[in-house]
Short mmCIF file of C-alpha atoms in Angstrom, two decimals:
data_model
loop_
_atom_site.label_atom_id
_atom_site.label_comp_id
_atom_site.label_asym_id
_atom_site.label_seq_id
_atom_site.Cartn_x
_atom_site.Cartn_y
_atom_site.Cartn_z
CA UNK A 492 38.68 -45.40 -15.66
CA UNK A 493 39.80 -48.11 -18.20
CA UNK A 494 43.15 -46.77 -17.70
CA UNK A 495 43.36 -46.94 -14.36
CA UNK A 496 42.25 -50.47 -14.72
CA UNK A 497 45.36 -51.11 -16.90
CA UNK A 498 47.72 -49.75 -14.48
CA UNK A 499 46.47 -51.93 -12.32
CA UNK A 500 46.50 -55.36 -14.34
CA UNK A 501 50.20 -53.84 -14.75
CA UNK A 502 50.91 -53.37 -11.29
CA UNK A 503 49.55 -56.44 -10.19
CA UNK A 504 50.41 -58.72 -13.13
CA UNK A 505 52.71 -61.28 -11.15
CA UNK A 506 49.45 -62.05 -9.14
CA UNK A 507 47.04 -62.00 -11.69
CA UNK A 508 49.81 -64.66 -13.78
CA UNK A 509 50.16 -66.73 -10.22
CA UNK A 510 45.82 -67.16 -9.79
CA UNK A 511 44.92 -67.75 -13.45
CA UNK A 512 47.95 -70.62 -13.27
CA UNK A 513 46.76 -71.67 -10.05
CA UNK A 514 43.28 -71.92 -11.25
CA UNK A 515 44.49 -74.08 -14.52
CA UNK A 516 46.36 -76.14 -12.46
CA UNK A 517 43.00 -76.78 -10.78
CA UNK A 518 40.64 -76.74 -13.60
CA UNK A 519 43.02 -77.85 -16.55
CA UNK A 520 40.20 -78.27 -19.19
CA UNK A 521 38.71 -74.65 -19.10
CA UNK A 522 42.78 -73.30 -20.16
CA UNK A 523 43.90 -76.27 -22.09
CA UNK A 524 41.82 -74.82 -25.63
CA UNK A 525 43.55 -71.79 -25.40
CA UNK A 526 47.10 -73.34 -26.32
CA UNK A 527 45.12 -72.81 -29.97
CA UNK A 528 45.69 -68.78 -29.69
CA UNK A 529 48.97 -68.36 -27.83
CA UNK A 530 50.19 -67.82 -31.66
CA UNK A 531 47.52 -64.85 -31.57
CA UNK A 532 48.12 -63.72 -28.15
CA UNK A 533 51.69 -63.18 -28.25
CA UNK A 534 51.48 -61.19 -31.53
CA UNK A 535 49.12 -58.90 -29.93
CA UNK A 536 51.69 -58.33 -26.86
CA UNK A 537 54.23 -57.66 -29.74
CA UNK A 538 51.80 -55.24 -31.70
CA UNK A 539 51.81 -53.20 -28.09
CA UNK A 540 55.23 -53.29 -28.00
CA UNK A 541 55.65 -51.44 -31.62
CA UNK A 542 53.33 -48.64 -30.79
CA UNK A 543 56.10 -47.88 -27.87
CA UNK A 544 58.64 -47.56 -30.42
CA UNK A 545 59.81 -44.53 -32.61
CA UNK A 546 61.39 -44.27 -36.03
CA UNK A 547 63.42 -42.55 -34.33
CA UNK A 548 64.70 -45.42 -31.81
CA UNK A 549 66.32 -47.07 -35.35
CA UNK A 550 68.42 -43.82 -35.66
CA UNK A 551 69.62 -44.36 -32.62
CA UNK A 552 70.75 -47.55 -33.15
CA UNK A 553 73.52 -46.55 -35.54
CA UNK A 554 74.59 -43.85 -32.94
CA UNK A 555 75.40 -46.22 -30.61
CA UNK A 556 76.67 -49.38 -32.44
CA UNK A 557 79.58 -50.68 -29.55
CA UNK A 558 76.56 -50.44 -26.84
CA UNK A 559 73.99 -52.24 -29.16
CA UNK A 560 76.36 -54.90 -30.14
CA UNK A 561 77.68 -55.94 -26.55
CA UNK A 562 73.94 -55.99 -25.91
CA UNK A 563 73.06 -58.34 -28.73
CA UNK A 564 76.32 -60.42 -28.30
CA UNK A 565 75.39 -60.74 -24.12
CA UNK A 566 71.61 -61.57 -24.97
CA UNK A 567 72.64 -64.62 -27.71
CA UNK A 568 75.74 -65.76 -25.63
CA UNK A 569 74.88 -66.11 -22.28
CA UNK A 570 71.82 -67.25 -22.12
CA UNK A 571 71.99 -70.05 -24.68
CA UNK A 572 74.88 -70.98 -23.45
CA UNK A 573 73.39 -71.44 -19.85
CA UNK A 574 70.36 -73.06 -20.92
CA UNK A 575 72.85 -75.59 -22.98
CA UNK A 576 74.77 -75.88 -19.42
CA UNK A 577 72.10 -76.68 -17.17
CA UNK A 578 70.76 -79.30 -19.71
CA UNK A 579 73.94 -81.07 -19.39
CA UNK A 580 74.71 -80.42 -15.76
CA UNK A 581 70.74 -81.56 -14.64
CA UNK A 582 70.47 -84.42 -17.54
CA UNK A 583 67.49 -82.96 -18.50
CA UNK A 584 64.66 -84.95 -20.53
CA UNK A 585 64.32 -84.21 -23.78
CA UNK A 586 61.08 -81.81 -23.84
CA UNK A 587 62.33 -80.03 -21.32
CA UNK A 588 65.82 -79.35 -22.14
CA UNK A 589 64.59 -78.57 -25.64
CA UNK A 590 61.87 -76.34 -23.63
CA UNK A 591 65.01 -74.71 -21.79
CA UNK A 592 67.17 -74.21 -24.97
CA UNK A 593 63.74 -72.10 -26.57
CA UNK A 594 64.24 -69.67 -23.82
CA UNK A 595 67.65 -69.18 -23.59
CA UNK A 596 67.45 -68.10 -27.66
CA UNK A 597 64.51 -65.93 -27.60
CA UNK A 598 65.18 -62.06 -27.91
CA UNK A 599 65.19 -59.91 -24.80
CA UNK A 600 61.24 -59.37 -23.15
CA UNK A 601 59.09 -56.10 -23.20
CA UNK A 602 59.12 -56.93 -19.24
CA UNK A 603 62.90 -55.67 -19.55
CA UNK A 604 61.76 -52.44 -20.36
CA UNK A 605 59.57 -52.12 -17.12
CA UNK A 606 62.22 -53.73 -14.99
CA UNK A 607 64.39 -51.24 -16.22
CA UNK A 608 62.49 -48.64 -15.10
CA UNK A 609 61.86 -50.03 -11.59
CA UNK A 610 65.35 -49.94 -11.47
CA UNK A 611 66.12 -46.44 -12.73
CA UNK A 612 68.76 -47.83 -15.39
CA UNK A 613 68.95 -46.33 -19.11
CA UNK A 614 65.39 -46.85 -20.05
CA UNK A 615 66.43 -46.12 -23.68
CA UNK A 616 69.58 -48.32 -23.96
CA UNK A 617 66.54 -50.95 -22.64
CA UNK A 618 64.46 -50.25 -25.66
CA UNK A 619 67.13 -50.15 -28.04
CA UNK A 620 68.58 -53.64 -26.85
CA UNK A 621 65.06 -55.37 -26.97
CA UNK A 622 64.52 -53.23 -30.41
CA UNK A 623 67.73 -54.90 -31.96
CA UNK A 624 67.71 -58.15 -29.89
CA UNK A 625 64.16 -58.85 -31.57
CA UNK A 626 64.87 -58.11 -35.11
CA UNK A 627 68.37 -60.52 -34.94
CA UNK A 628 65.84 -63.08 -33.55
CA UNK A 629 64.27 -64.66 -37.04
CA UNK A 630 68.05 -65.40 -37.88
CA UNK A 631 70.04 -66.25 -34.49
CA UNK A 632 67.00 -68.00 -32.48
CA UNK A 633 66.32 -70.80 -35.37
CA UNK A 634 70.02 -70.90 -36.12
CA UNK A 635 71.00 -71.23 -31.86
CA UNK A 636 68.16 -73.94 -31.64
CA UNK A 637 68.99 -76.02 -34.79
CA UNK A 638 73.52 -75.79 -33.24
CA UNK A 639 72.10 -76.76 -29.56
CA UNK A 640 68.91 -79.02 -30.22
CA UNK A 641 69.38 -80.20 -33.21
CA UNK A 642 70.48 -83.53 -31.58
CA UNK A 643 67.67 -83.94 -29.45
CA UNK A 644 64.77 -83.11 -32.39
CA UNK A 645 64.06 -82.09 -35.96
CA UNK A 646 64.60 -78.81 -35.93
CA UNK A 647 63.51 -76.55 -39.07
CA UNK A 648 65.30 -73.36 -39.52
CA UNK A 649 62.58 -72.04 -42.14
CA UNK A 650 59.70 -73.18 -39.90
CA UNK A 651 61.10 -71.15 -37.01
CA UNK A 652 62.04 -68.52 -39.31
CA UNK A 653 58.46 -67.89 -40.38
CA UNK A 654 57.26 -68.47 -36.78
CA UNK A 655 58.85 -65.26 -35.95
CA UNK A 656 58.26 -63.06 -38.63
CA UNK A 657 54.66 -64.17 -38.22
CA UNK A 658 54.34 -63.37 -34.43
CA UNK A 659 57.20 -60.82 -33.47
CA UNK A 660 58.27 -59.13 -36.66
CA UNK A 661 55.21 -58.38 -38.42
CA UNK A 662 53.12 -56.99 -35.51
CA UNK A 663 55.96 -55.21 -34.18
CA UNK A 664 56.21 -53.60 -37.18
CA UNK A 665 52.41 -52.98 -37.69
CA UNK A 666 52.80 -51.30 -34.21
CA UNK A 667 55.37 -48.87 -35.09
CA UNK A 668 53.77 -48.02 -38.66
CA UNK A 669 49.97 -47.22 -36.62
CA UNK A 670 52.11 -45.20 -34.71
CA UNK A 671 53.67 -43.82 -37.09
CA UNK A 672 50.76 -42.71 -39.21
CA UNK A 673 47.94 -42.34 -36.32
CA UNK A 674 50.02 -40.67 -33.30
CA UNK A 675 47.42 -38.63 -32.24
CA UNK A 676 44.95 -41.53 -32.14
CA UNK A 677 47.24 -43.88 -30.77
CA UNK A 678 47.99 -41.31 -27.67
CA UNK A 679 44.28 -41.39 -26.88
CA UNK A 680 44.48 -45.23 -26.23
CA UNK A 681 47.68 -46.27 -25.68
CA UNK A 682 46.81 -47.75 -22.11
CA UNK A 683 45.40 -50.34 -23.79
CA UNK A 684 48.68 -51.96 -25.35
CA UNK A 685 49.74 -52.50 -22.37
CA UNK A 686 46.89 -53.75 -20.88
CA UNK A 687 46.80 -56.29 -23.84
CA UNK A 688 50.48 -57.25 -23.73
CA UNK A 689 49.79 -58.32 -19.50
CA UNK A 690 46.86 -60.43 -20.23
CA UNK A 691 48.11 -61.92 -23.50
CA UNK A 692 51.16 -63.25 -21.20
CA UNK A 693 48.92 -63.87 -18.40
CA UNK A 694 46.59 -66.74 -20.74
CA UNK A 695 49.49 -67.96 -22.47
CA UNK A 696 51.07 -69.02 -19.11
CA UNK A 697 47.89 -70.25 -17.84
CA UNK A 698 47.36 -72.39 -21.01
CA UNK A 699 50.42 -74.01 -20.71
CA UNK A 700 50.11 -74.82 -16.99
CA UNK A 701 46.52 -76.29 -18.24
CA UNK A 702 48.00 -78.25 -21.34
CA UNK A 703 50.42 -79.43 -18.48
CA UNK A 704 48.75 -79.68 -15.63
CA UNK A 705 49.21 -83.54 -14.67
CA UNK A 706 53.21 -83.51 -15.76
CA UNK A 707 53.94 -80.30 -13.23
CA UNK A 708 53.02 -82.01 -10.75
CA UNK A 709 55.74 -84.45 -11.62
CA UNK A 710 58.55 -82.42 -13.56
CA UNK A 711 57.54 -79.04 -12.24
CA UNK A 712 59.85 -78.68 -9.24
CA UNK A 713 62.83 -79.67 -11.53
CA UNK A 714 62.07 -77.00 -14.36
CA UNK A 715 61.50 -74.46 -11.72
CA UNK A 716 64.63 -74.82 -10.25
CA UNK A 717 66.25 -74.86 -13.51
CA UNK A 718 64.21 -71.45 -14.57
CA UNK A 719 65.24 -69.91 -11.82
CA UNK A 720 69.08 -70.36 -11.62
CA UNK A 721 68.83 -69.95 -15.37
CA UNK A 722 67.27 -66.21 -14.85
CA UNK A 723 69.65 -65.47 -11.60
CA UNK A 724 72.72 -66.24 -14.04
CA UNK A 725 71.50 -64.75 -16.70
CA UNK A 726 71.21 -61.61 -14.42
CA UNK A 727 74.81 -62.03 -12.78
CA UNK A 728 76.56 -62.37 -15.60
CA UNK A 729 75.25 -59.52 -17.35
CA UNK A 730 75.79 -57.29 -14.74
CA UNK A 731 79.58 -58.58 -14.00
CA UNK A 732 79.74 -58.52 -18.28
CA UNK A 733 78.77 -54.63 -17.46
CA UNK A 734 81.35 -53.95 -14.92
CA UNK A 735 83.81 -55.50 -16.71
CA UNK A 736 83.00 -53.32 -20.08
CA UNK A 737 83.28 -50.19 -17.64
CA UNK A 738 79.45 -49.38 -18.18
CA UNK A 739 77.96 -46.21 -15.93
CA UNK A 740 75.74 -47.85 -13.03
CA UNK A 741 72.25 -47.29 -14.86
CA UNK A 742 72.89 -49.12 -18.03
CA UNK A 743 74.87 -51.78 -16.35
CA UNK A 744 71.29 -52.47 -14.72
CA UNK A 745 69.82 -52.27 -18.04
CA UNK A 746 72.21 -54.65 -19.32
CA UNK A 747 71.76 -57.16 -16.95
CA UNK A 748 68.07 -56.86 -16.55
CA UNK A 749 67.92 -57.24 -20.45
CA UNK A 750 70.67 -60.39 -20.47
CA UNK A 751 68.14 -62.09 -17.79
CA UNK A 752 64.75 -61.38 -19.20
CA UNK A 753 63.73 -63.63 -22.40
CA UNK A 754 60.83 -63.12 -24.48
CA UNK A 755 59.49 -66.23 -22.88
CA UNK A 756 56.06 -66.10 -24.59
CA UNK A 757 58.16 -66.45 -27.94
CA UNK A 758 59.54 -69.76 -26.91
CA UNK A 759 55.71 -71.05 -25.42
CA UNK A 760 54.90 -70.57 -29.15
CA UNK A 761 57.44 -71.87 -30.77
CA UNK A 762 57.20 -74.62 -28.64
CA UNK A 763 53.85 -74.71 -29.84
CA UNK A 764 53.51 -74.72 -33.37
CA UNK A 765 57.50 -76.15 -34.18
CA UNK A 766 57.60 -78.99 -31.13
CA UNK A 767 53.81 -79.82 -30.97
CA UNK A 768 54.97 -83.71 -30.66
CA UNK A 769 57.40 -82.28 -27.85
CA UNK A 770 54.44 -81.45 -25.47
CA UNK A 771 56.78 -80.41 -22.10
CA UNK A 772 59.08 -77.97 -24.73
CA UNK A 773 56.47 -75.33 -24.14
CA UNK A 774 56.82 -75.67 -19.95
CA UNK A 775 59.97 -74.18 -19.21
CA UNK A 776 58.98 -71.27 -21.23
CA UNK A 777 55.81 -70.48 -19.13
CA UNK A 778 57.31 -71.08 -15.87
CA UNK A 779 59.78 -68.57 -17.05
CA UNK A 780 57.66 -66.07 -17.39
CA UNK A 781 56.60 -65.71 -13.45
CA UNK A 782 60.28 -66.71 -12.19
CA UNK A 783 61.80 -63.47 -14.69
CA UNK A 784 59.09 -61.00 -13.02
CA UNK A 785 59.72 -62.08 -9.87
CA UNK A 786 63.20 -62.13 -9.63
CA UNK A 787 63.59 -59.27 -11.57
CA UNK A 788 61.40 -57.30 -9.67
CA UNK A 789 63.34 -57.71 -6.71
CA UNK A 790 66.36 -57.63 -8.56
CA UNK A 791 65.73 -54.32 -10.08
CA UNK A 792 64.31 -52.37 -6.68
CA UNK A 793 68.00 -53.58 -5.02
CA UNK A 794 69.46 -52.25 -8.07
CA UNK A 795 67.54 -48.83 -7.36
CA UNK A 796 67.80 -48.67 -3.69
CA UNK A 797 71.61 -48.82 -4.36
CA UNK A 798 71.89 -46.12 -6.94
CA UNK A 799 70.39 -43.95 -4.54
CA UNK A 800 72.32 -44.82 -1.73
CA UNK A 801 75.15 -43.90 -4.14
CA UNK A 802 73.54 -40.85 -4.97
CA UNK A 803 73.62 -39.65 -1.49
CA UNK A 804 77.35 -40.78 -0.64
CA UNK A 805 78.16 -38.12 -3.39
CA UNK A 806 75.65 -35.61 -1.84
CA UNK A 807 77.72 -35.46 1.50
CA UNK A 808 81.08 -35.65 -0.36
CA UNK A 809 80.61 -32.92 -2.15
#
């Protein structure tokens, strides 16, 4: 039963993100205490994420060091460097363009992973991108945010350092050592990481949209326009970046799904707890979130429809 509930809050995520936002916009003082816990919620997404890792999944790494690399150079050029574009091109306040520059830094998303899938692209090239895209994150997201923000706020490196270790690093690494040492257990109830990692995203958004309720109505249409070129870019360029490299079909979806999908709930929380006095920062981050799973779920059925139409050309030419 309770894990045919979580396939369902899985399946049905994007709407379940869309009402509780909806209903903050609405009522913004039942959400707005929860910007206390986003800290708290993202690490337990993060501690799902580990149990869906292997030891083995490090190995691998080192087997394939010219995929993993183009992977981790794609997820911190391209998107920073967008998010730095569109600052410039839109003149983009402060907050927001600070807000903007958070996601285009953060590691690759676990939603990557699912997108991939939906797509039928090299679910393990998927893993092992968000795998090393998140550990290079306590280094190149502080160091990307002091080069491109640093102008526009105090930025800390060590405060953003321990920001991630704290939330991403630690429980992603208490999720691979329960794993690890309780496999058996862990099978018995793994439907509930996921379950956990879809509702943690779900409040964070909706806390955010509460926290922020009065200034979307004002600046909202501008950052979701913004998000969602971002995203569409971010998801272009990987895939050309793919076809360029000479890639096979399936992992140039993978590559571009993982270019265009950010661990937004990183940057809501770094927003957060580094840019409290930047209250808008955490915004673009949020929106992000719904725009990426949108998108990319369209994006990655095309993506899947094609393959197969490909499929079957070769079928009859054969």
């Amino acid at each position: 039963m309770f894990r045919k509930i979580s396939l369902y809050i899985e399946k049905y995520l994007i709407l379940i993100i869309l009402l509780l936002s909806a209903t903050a916009l609405r009522y913004p003082d039942a959400f707005k205490g929860m910007t206390n816990y986003t800290a708290l919620f993202l690490a337990a997404a993060m501690f799902g994420m580990g149990t869906n890792i292997e030891v083995e999944d490090f190995k691998n790494l080192l087997k394939a060091p010219k995929l993993i690399f183009l992977g981790a150079l794609c997820q911190y050029t391209i998107m920073p460097l967008l998010a730095l574009l569109l600052s410039v091109i839109f003149k983009l306040p402060k907050d927001i363009s600070l807000g903007v520059i958070l996601v285009g830094t953060c590691p690759g998303g676990t939603a990557s992973n699912v997108l991939s899938h939906i797509a039928e692209g090299d679910l393990a090239y998927s893993v092992l991108l968000t795998v090393a895209s998140t550990l290079l994150a306590p280094i190149m997201t502080p160091l990307l945010v002091y080069l491109m923000a640093g102008s526009l706020v105090e930025v800390s490196f060590v405060a953003m350092f321990m920001s991630i270790v704290k939330v991403i690093v630690l429980p992603v690494g208490l999720g691979i050592i329960a794993k690890a040492l309780l496999r058996e257990r862990i099978k018995k109830v793994d439907f509930i990481f996921p379950l956990i990692s879809s509702m943690a995203i779900a409040l964070i958004i909706a806390a955010i949209v509460g926290l922020n309720a009065e200034k979307i109505m004002t600046s909202g249409l501008l950052v979701f326009g913004v998000v969602i070129i971002h995203n569409i870019l971010g998801l272009g360029l990987g895939l050309g970046l793919g076809k360029l490299m000479g890639l096979d079909y399936d992992k140039q979806s993978t590559l571009s799904i993982e270019v265009g999908t950010q661990n937004s709930g990183l940057a809501v929380v770094l927003a957060n707890t580094n840019f409290a006095m930047n209250p808008l920062a955490a915004l673009p981050g949020a929106i992000f979130s719904v725009v990426q799973n949108l998108i990319g779920s369209i994006f990655a059925h095309y993506r899947e429809s094609q393959r197969e139409k490909k499929l079957e050309e070769i079928e009859l030419n054969i």
